[in-house]
Amino acid sequence: MYKILFQLLFRRMDPEQAHHLAVGWIRCAARVPVLRTLVAAVLAPRHRELRTEALGLRLHSPFGLAAGFDKNAVAVDGLAMLGFDHVEIGTVTGEPQSGNPRTRLFRLTADRALINRMGFNNEGSAAVAERLAARREVFRTTVGVNIGKTKVVPEAEAVADYVKSTERLARHADYLVVNVSSPNTPGLRDLQAVDHLRPLLTAVREAADRSVTGRRVPLLVKIAPDLADDDIDAVADLAVELGLDGIIATNTTIAREGLGLRSDPALLAEAGGLSGAPLKERSLEVLRRLYARVGDRVTLIGVGGVEDAEDVWQRVLAGATLVQGYSAFIYQGPAWARGIHRGLAARLAASEHPTLAEAVGADTRKPA
C-alpha cells in the first residue's frame, strides 16, 4: 500500500512538501488513543532478545531514527508508535533559522538515495526546549537531541552558540549529540579538526553538567564520512581522552561515487549531502576503523546507507551498539522498523552469538 501511495502521491510531490505531510500524518495519528494503540501493536511489537543497554540507557532494540526527520521534536511519540526505539531530533541550532533557499531536498529514487542542503532549518533551541518540556510521553522511547551551529554565528563564537543550545536542551535529552559534520553550513566541518573539537566538546560537557542535576547526560559527536583515515583516528583518540560517551558514524557525504548509472544527471549536479544506499560501504568502513581504535571504551552508533535488517546486523558485527536510519524510511514506509526488528531477531537466533551485546564488534575483533 505504501509503494502505491508513494507512486501516486509522494513521488509527484515536492520532496520537502511530502516530508511535512508525512510528519503531520504521523503526529496526528499518535494523538488518537485508539489509533496509536492499534498502529503500535502492528508496527512496534517487542522482541525480548533485542533489548539493548547503551549510554547508560535501556532500549527495546538497537534501531532508531537518525536526526533530520523530526527537526523540531513534533512527532516523537508518533515515530515511537512506528517502532523506532530511539528518536534523534534536530539538528537544533542556538537561534531559529529558515535554512537554505528552496528547492533543497532531492530524491534519487533509482539509487535509493537523497541529496539535501536543508541548512539546519529549525525553530531554534528555545522553542524546541519548550516543546520537549511540555511533552507528555505516550510511548517510552529514548530521545536524543542533536545540536549544531547557527549559520550567522561566526566560527569564533561557535562554542558559545553550542553552549546556549546545551543549556536549554540538555535537561530534556536522554543523550546529546554535537553535530560538526553537516556539509550544508559553511565552515561547520572545520570544527571536526581536533584543535577546534577539543574546546567545543569540553565546553558542551561542562554546560550539560551545569544544566542537569541528578544525572549525567551522555555526550556524543557526529562525524562525516569524508574525513581522512588519520582524522578519524584523531577524533577517536580525542573521544577516549575526553571520556566522550559515543561517536555517530556517519553524516551525509559530499562525494558522488556510485551514482549516475540510473539517476537524472541534473540531480547529480545538485549541491548538498548525499544519503542512502550509496553511502553504505563508506559508513561501514568508518565504523570498523573507529571500533578497531576505541573498542568498547566509546559507544558507537552506525548510520548511513542502512536499508534492512542485514545492514543493521553488519553494523552490529562491525562495532555499533546502536544503529540508525533515515533515507530508507522515505522509500520503504511505516512498516520499515518492524521488518528490521523481525529480521534482526532472526539473524541473532541463527548466529553463534547468544546475545546481541556479544555480537557487537565480533567481525572487527576477528584476526585478519
Tab-separated table of C-alpha atoms in Angstrom:
chain	number	residue	atom	x	y	z
A	1	MET	CA	0.000	0.000	0.000
A	2	TYR	CA	2.797	2.404	0.816
A	3	LYS	CA	4.515	1.751	-2.508
A	4	ILE	CA	1.268	2.544	-4.335
A	5	LEU	CA	0.836	5.715	-2.267
A	6	PHE	CA	4.443	6.697	-2.932
A	7	GLN	CA	3.973	6.297	-6.682
A	8	LEU	CA	0.619	8.108	-6.780
A	9	LEU	CA	1.340	10.923	-4.352
A	10	PHE	CA	4.773	11.332	-2.841
A	11	ARG	CA	6.792	10.716	-5.993
A	12	ARG	CA	4.955	13.505	-7.807
A	13	MET	CA	5.123	15.900	-4.887
A	14	ASP	CA	7.988	18.204	-3.943
A	15	PRO	CA	10.102	16.085	-1.546
A	16	GLU	CA	10.077	18.666	1.223
A	17	GLN	CA	6.318	19.160	0.949
A	18	ALA	CA	5.844	15.383	1.082
A	19	HIS	CA	8.070	15.244	4.142
A	20	HIS	CA	5.981	17.801	6.019
A	21	LEU	CA	2.795	15.946	5.044
A	22	ALA	CA	4.178	12.647	6.333
A	23	VAL	CA	5.324	14.205	9.617
A	24	GLY	CA	1.860	15.716	10.027
A	25	TRP	CA	0.157	12.370	9.483
A	26	ILE	CA	2.435	10.625	11.963
A	27	ARG	CA	1.916	13.370	14.522
A	28	CYS	CA	-1.870	13.307	14.171
A	29	ALA	CA	-2.116	9.511	14.339
A	30	ALA	CA	-0.269	9.487	17.660
A	31	ARG	CA	-2.816	11.885	19.144
A	32	VAL	CA	-5.729	9.461	18.683
A	33	PRO	CA	-5.544	6.872	21.523
A	34	VAL	CA	-7.303	4.003	19.749
A	35	LEU	CA	-5.399	4.551	16.506
A	36	ARG	CA	-1.973	4.855	18.086
A	37	THR	CA	-2.562	1.716	20.166
A	38	LEU	CA	-3.582	-0.248	17.074
A	39	VAL	CA	-0.699	1.049	14.948
A	40	ALA	CA	1.853	0.326	17.662
A	41	ALA	CA	0.505	-3.195	18.150
A	42	VAL	CA	1.002	-3.898	14.451
A	43	LEU	CA	4.196	-1.971	13.696
A	44	ALA	CA	6.072	-1.923	17.001
A	45	PRO	CA	5.988	-5.424	18.528
A	46	ARG	CA	8.778	-6.029	21.044
A	47	HIS	CA	11.468	-8.692	20.702
A	48	ARG	CA	12.964	-9.508	24.093
A	49	GLU	CA	16.190	-10.766	22.566
A	50	LEU	CA	16.852	-7.346	21.022
A	51	ARG	CA	16.859	-5.448	24.315
A	52	THR	CA	19.904	-3.220	24.402
A	53	GLU	CA	21.827	-1.264	27.004
A	54	ALA	CA	23.792	1.684	25.703
A	55	LEU	CA	24.901	5.061	27.048
A	56	GLY	CA	23.555	4.040	30.450
A	57	LEU	CA	20.091	3.653	28.901
A	58	ARG	CA	17.827	0.658	28.351
A	59	LEU	CA	16.227	0.348	24.924
A	60	HIS	CA	13.809	-2.144	23.393
A	61	SER	CA	16.185	-2.650	20.452
A	62	PRO	CA	19.307	-1.057	18.958
A	63	PHE	CA	17.482	0.504	15.998
A	64	GLY	CA	16.346	4.118	15.864
A	65	LEU	CA	15.672	7.084	13.623
A	66	ALA	CA	18.533	9.404	12.737
A	67	ALA	CA	18.434	13.177	13.109
A	68	GLY	CA	16.911	15.178	10.281
A	69	PHE	CA	13.437	13.695	10.072
A	70	ASP	CA	11.951	15.367	13.151
A	71	LYS	CA	13.919	18.589	13.403
A	72	ASN	CA	11.633	20.308	15.899
A	73	ALA	CA	10.534	17.400	18.139
A	74	VAL	CA	6.940	17.482	16.918
A	75	ALA	CA	6.446	13.754	16.223
A	76	VAL	CA	8.493	11.804	18.774
A	77	ASP	CA	5.604	9.677	20.020
A	78	GLY	CA	4.343	9.063	16.502
A	79	LEU	CA	7.759	7.781	15.478
A	80	ALA	CA	7.944	5.576	18.559
A	81	MET	CA	4.495	4.285	17.541
A	82	LEU	CA	6.096	3.152	14.252
A	83	GLY	CA	8.711	1.109	16.095
A	84	PHE	CA	11.753	3.363	16.348
A	85	ASP	CA	13.323	2.588	19.701
A	86	HIS	CA	15.241	5.823	19.834
A	87	VAL	CA	14.478	9.045	18.018
A	88	GLU	CA	17.160	11.659	17.482
A	89	ILE	CA	15.615	15.083	16.971
A	90	GLY	CA	17.236	18.058	15.265
A	91	THR	CA	19.580	19.322	14.193
A	92	VAL	CA	18.642	22.192	16.520
A	93	THR	CA	20.603	25.455	16.467
A	94	GLY	CA	21.009	28.120	19.122
A	95	GLU	CA	18.752	30.519	17.254
A	96	PRO	CA	15.855	29.792	14.855
A	97	GLN	CA	16.737	29.813	11.179
A	98	SER	CA	14.938	29.118	7.926
A	99	GLY	CA	17.773	27.179	6.318
A	100	ASN	CA	18.939	27.369	2.736
A	101	PRO	CA	16.748	28.557	-0.152
A	102	ARG	CA	14.337	26.043	-1.652
A	103	THR	CA	14.460	23.705	-3.568
A	104	ARG	CA	16.865	21.918	-1.193
A	105	LEU	CA	15.814	18.261	-0.984
A	106	PHE	CA	16.072	15.834	-3.914
A	107	ARG	CA	15.148	12.175	-4.347
A	108	LEU	CA	17.433	9.905	-6.367
A	109	THR	CA	14.855	7.137	-6.427
A	110	ALA	CA	16.710	4.773	-8.747
A	111	ASP	CA	19.709	4.866	-6.407
A	112	ARG	CA	17.610	4.730	-3.224
A	113	ALA	CA	19.276	7.951	-2.142
A	114	LEU	CA	18.627	11.568	-1.199
A	115	ILE	CA	20.549	14.796	-1.632
A	116	ASN	CA	19.788	17.561	0.833
A	117	ARG	CA	21.094	21.030	1.512
A	118	MET	CA	18.490	21.954	4.105
A	119	GLY	CA	20.879	24.089	6.132
A	120	PHE	CA	19.661	23.258	9.648
A	121	ASN	CA	16.180	24.738	9.181
A	122	ASN	CA	14.576	24.621	12.631
A	123	GLU	CA	12.676	26.654	15.218
A	124	GLY	CA	15.707	27.178	17.460
A	125	SER	CA	16.777	25.789	20.813
A	126	ALA	CA	14.377	27.840	22.957
A	127	ALA	CA	11.264	26.729	21.056
A	128	VAL	CA	12.334	23.083	20.883
A	129	ALA	CA	13.214	23.056	24.591
A	130	GLU	CA	9.767	24.418	25.411
A	131	ARG	CA	8.105	21.713	23.297
A	132	LEU	CA	10.135	18.927	24.913
A	133	ALA	CA	9.360	20.283	28.379
A	134	ALA	CA	5.633	20.215	27.607
A	135	ARG	CA	5.688	16.719	26.106
A	136	ARG	CA	3.626	14.085	27.877
A	137	GLU	CA	5.197	10.767	26.971
A	138	VAL	CA	2.807	8.329	25.318
A	139	PHE	CA	5.372	5.680	24.350
A	140	ARG	CA	8.593	5.094	26.218
A	141	THR	CA	11.335	5.912	23.781
A	142	THR	CA	14.840	7.297	24.042
A	143	VAL	CA	15.130	10.874	22.768
A	144	GLY	CA	18.470	12.108	21.501
A	145	VAL	CA	18.977	15.824	20.851
A	146	ASN	CA	21.298	16.781	18.005
A	147	ILE	CA	22.697	20.341	18.160
A	148	GLY	CA	24.521	22.374	15.524
A	149	LYS	CA	25.857	25.861	14.839
A	150	THR	CA	23.594	28.749	13.879
A	151	LYS	CA	24.635	29.781	10.362
A	152	VAL	CA	25.090	33.503	11.056
A	153	VAL	CA	27.278	32.850	14.094
A	154	PRO	CA	30.967	33.281	13.172
A	155	GLU	CA	33.326	30.398	13.853
A	156	ALA	CA	34.979	32.347	16.684
A	157	GLU	CA	31.639	32.331	18.549
A	158	ALA	CA	30.645	28.755	17.682
A	159	VAL	CA	31.405	27.358	21.142
A	160	ALA	CA	29.114	29.896	22.814
A	161	ASP	CA	26.346	29.028	20.347
A	162	TYR	CA	26.595	25.303	21.121
A	163	VAL	CA	26.699	26.077	24.856
A	164	LYS	CA	23.491	28.109	24.541
A	165	SER	CA	21.712	25.145	22.947
A	166	THR	CA	23.143	22.793	25.552
A	167	GLU	CA	21.925	24.909	28.455
A	168	ARG	CA	18.418	24.941	27.004
A	169	LEU	CA	18.150	21.361	25.756
A	170	ALA	CA	20.375	19.040	27.806
A	171	ARG	CA	17.822	18.579	30.596
A	172	HIS	CA	15.310	17.255	28.055
A	173	ALA	CA	17.740	14.885	26.311
A	174	ASP	CA	18.402	11.230	27.019
A	175	TYR	CA	21.620	11.862	25.110
A	176	LEU	CA	23.139	14.903	23.403
A	177	VAL	CA	24.906	14.972	20.027
A	178	VAL	CA	27.318	17.648	18.823
A	179	ASN	CA	26.907	17.844	15.057
A	180	VAL	CA	30.033	19.204	13.363
A	181	SER	CA	29.660	17.208	10.167
A	182	SER	CA	26.822	18.572	8.042
A	183	PRO	CA	28.132	19.835	4.689
A	184	ASN	CA	25.361	22.439	4.435
A	185	THR	CA	26.522	25.043	6.972
A	186	PRO	CA	29.621	26.909	5.763
A	187	GLY	CA	32.675	26.200	7.897
A	188	LEU	CA	30.933	23.673	10.134
A	189	ARG	CA	33.085	20.717	9.134
A	190	ASP	CA	36.192	22.683	10.082
A	191	LEU	CA	35.131	22.114	13.686
A	192	GLN	CA	35.934	18.395	13.263
A	193	ALA	CA	39.635	19.260	13.451
A	194	VAL	CA	40.833	18.157	16.871
A	195	ASP	CA	42.189	21.608	17.774
A	196	HIS	CA	38.678	23.036	17.343
A	197	LEU	CA	36.773	19.975	18.545
A	198	ARG	CA	38.517	19.639	21.921
A	199	PRO	CA	37.433	23.021	23.358
A	200	LEU	CA	33.968	22.655	21.834
A	201	LEU	CA	33.264	19.265	23.376
A	202	THR	CA	34.797	20.327	26.687
A	203	ALA	CA	32.557	23.400	26.848
A	204	VAL	CA	29.426	21.429	25.933
A	205	ARG	CA	30.239	18.791	28.550
A	206	GLU	CA	30.643	21.448	31.224
A	207	ALA	CA	27.434	23.203	30.167
A	208	ALA	CA	25.465	19.958	30.274
A	209	ASP	CA	26.774	19.155	33.740
A	210	ARG	CA	25.837	22.633	34.973
A	211	SER	CA	22.367	22.447	33.465
A	212	VAL	CA	21.289	18.990	34.616
A	213	THR	CA	21.252	17.737	38.189
A	214	GLY	CA	20.783	14.181	39.332
A	215	ARG	CA	22.116	12.502	36.199
A	216	ARG	CA	24.880	12.741	33.633
A	217	VAL	CA	23.648	13.357	30.081
A	218	PRO	CA	25.637	11.195	27.629
A	219	LEU	CA	27.534	13.296	25.076
A	220	LEU	CA	28.338	12.143	21.531
A	221	VAL	CA	29.854	13.667	18.406
A	222	LYS	CA	28.676	13.014	14.838
A	223	ILE	CA	31.367	12.853	12.158
A	224	ALA	CA	31.456	12.958	8.372
A	225	PRO	CA	32.281	10.008	6.115
A	226	ASP	CA	34.587	12.290	4.133
A	227	LEU	CA	37.210	12.545	6.870
A	228	ALA	CA	40.624	11.115	6.034
A	229	ASP	CA	41.546	7.980	7.965
A	230	ASP	CA	44.121	9.851	10.074
A	231	ASP	CA	41.477	12.382	11.061
A	232	ILE	CA	39.066	9.589	12.015
A	233	ASP	CA	41.770	8.160	14.256
A	234	ALA	CA	42.363	11.594	15.778
A	235	VAL	CA	38.660	12.011	16.623
A	236	ALA	CA	38.587	8.504	18.101
A	237	ASP	CA	41.607	9.267	20.284
A	238	LEU	CA	40.070	12.562	21.384
A	239	ALA	CA	36.841	10.804	22.353
A	240	VAL	CA	38.778	8.457	24.606
A	241	GLU	CA	40.868	11.304	26.026
A	242	LEU	CA	37.818	13.396	26.931
A	243	GLY	CA	35.736	10.489	28.186
A	244	LEU	CA	33.164	11.090	25.456
A	245	ASP	CA	30.221	8.704	25.611
A	246	GLY	CA	29.864	7.997	21.907
A	247	ILE	CA	30.567	8.691	18.255
A	248	ILE	CA	27.975	8.609	15.479
A	249	ALA	CA	29.340	7.402	12.141
A	250	THR	CA	28.390	8.906	9.793
A	251	ASN	CA	26.659	12.016	8.460
A	252	THR	CA	25.967	12.606	4.764
A	253	THR	CA	28.748	12.765	2.156
A	254	ILE	CA	29.716	15.344	-0.429
A	255	ALA	CA	31.093	12.552	-2.617
A	256	ARG	CA	29.049	11.189	-5.527
A	257	GLU	CA	30.656	7.785	-6.041
A	258	GLY	CA	28.310	5.008	-7.097
A	259	LEU	CA	25.784	7.347	-8.678
A	260	GLY	CA	24.889	8.240	-12.235
A	261	LEU	CA	24.010	4.934	-13.818
A	262	ARG	CA	20.287	5.489	-13.455
A	263	SER	CA	19.735	8.827	-11.744
A	264	ASP	CA	18.917	12.068	-13.523
A	265	PRO	CA	22.265	13.784	-14.335
A	266	ALA	CA	20.751	17.126	-13.352
A	267	LEU	CA	20.133	15.816	-9.839
A	268	LEU	CA	23.699	14.586	-9.530
A	269	ALA	CA	24.901	18.145	-10.046
A	270	GLU	CA	22.911	19.425	-7.067
A	271	ALA	CA	24.996	20.554	-4.113
A	272	GLY	CA	24.386	19.043	-0.691
A	273	GLY	CA	24.893	15.935	1.374
A	274	LEU	CA	24.191	12.540	-0.151
A	275	SER	CA	22.499	9.886	1.995
A	276	GLY	CA	21.040	6.462	1.371
A	277	ALA	CA	22.335	3.306	-0.272
A	278	PRO	CA	25.451	4.806	-1.961
A	279	LEU	CA	26.820	5.757	1.470
A	280	LYS	CA	26.606	2.209	2.814
A	281	GLU	CA	30.150	0.951	2.272
A	282	ARG	CA	31.996	4.085	3.384
A	283	SER	CA	29.956	4.424	6.565
A	284	LEU	CA	30.629	0.791	7.408
A	285	GLU	CA	34.326	1.299	6.713
A	286	VAL	CA	34.470	4.299	9.068
A	287	LEU	CA	32.611	2.339	11.744
A	288	ARG	CA	35.062	-0.560	11.553
A	289	ARG	CA	38.009	1.820	11.823
A	290	LEU	CA	36.529	3.536	14.856
A	291	TYR	CA	35.808	0.262	16.643
A	292	ALA	CA	39.313	-1.003	15.962
A	293	ARG	CA	40.581	2.190	17.584
A	294	VAL	CA	38.292	2.587	20.602
A	295	GLY	CA	36.885	-0.898	21.229
A	296	ASP	CA	34.240	-0.813	23.937
A	297	ARG	CA	35.578	2.359	25.572
A	298	VAL	CA	33.254	4.532	23.464
A	299	THR	CA	29.734	3.632	22.300
A	300	LEU	CA	29.426	3.701	18.515
A	301	ILE	CA	26.243	4.415	16.573
A	302	GLY	CA	26.249	3.274	12.952
A	303	VAL	CA	24.248	5.222	10.371
A	304	GLY	CA	24.495	5.741	6.628
A	305	GLY	CA	23.013	3.516	3.936
A	306	VAL	CA	21.059	1.360	6.387
A	307	GLU	CA	18.170	-0.198	4.458
A	308	ASP	CA	17.309	-3.554	6.009
A	309	ALA	CA	17.990	-6.000	8.829
A	310	GLU	CA	21.144	-7.273	7.149
A	311	ASP	CA	22.586	-3.762	7.140
A	312	VAL	CA	21.792	-3.375	10.835
A	313	TRP	CA	23.331	-6.757	11.607
A	314	GLN	CA	26.515	-5.913	9.682
A	315	ARG	CA	26.895	-2.711	11.659
A	316	VAL	CA	26.459	-4.539	14.944
A	317	LEU	CA	29.136	-7.034	13.924
A	318	ALA	CA	31.366	-4.116	12.886
A	319	GLY	CA	31.104	-2.486	16.314
A	320	ALA	CA	27.886	-0.476	16.563
A	321	THR	CA	25.886	-0.843	19.766
A	322	LEU	CA	23.111	1.277	18.255
A	323	VAL	CA	22.129	1.730	14.610
A	324	GLN	CA	20.122	4.470	12.922
A	325	GLY	CA	18.490	5.029	9.558
A	326	TYR	CA	16.548	7.713	7.748
A	327	SER	CA	16.643	7.736	3.934
A	328	ALA	CA	15.253	4.213	3.539
A	329	PHE	CA	12.280	5.233	5.703
A	330	ILE	CA	11.238	7.549	2.865
A	331	TYR	CA	11.278	4.718	0.328
A	332	GLN	CA	10.026	1.830	2.460
A	333	GLY	CA	7.369	3.468	4.604
A	334	PRO	CA	5.846	2.940	8.053
A	335	ALA	CA	6.475	-0.819	8.315
A	336	TRP	CA	10.226	-0.360	7.851
A	337	ALA	CA	11.238	-0.621	11.517
A	338	ARG	CA	9.041	-3.696	12.067
A	339	GLY	CA	10.761	-5.527	9.221
A	340	ILE	CA	14.172	-4.630	10.585
A	341	HIS	CA	13.316	-5.865	14.060
A	342	ARG	CA	12.000	-9.188	12.748
A	343	GLY	CA	14.986	-9.716	10.502
A	344	LEU	CA	17.481	-8.749	13.177
A	345	ALA	CA	15.934	-11.159	15.686
A	346	ALA	CA	16.157	-13.930	13.080
A	347	ARG	CA	19.810	-13.188	12.336
A	348	LEU	CA	20.708	-13.206	16.014
A	349	ALA	CA	18.926	-16.541	16.501
A	350	ALA	CA	20.811	-18.061	13.565
A	351	SER	CA	24.195	-16.737	14.707
A	352	GLU	CA	26.801	-18.086	17.098
A	353	HIS	CA	26.201	-15.172	19.482
A	354	PRO	CA	23.955	-15.831	22.492
A	355	THR	CA	23.116	-12.130	22.933
A	356	LEU	CA	23.137	-9.024	20.792
A	357	ALA	CA	25.684	-7.402	23.113
A	358	GLU	CA	28.154	-10.219	22.456
A	359	ALA	CA	27.763	-9.731	18.702
A	360	VAL	CA	28.892	-6.100	18.871
A	361	GLY	CA	32.250	-5.820	17.114
A	362	ALA	CA	32.593	-9.578	16.572
A	363	ASP	CA	33.765	-9.264	12.969
A	364	THR	CA	36.149	-6.390	13.691
A	365	ARG	CA	37.731	-8.335	16.538
A	366	LYS	CA	38.484	-11.335	14.317
A	367	PRO	CA	42.160	-11.638	13.346
A	368	ALA	CA	42.860	-10.542	9.778
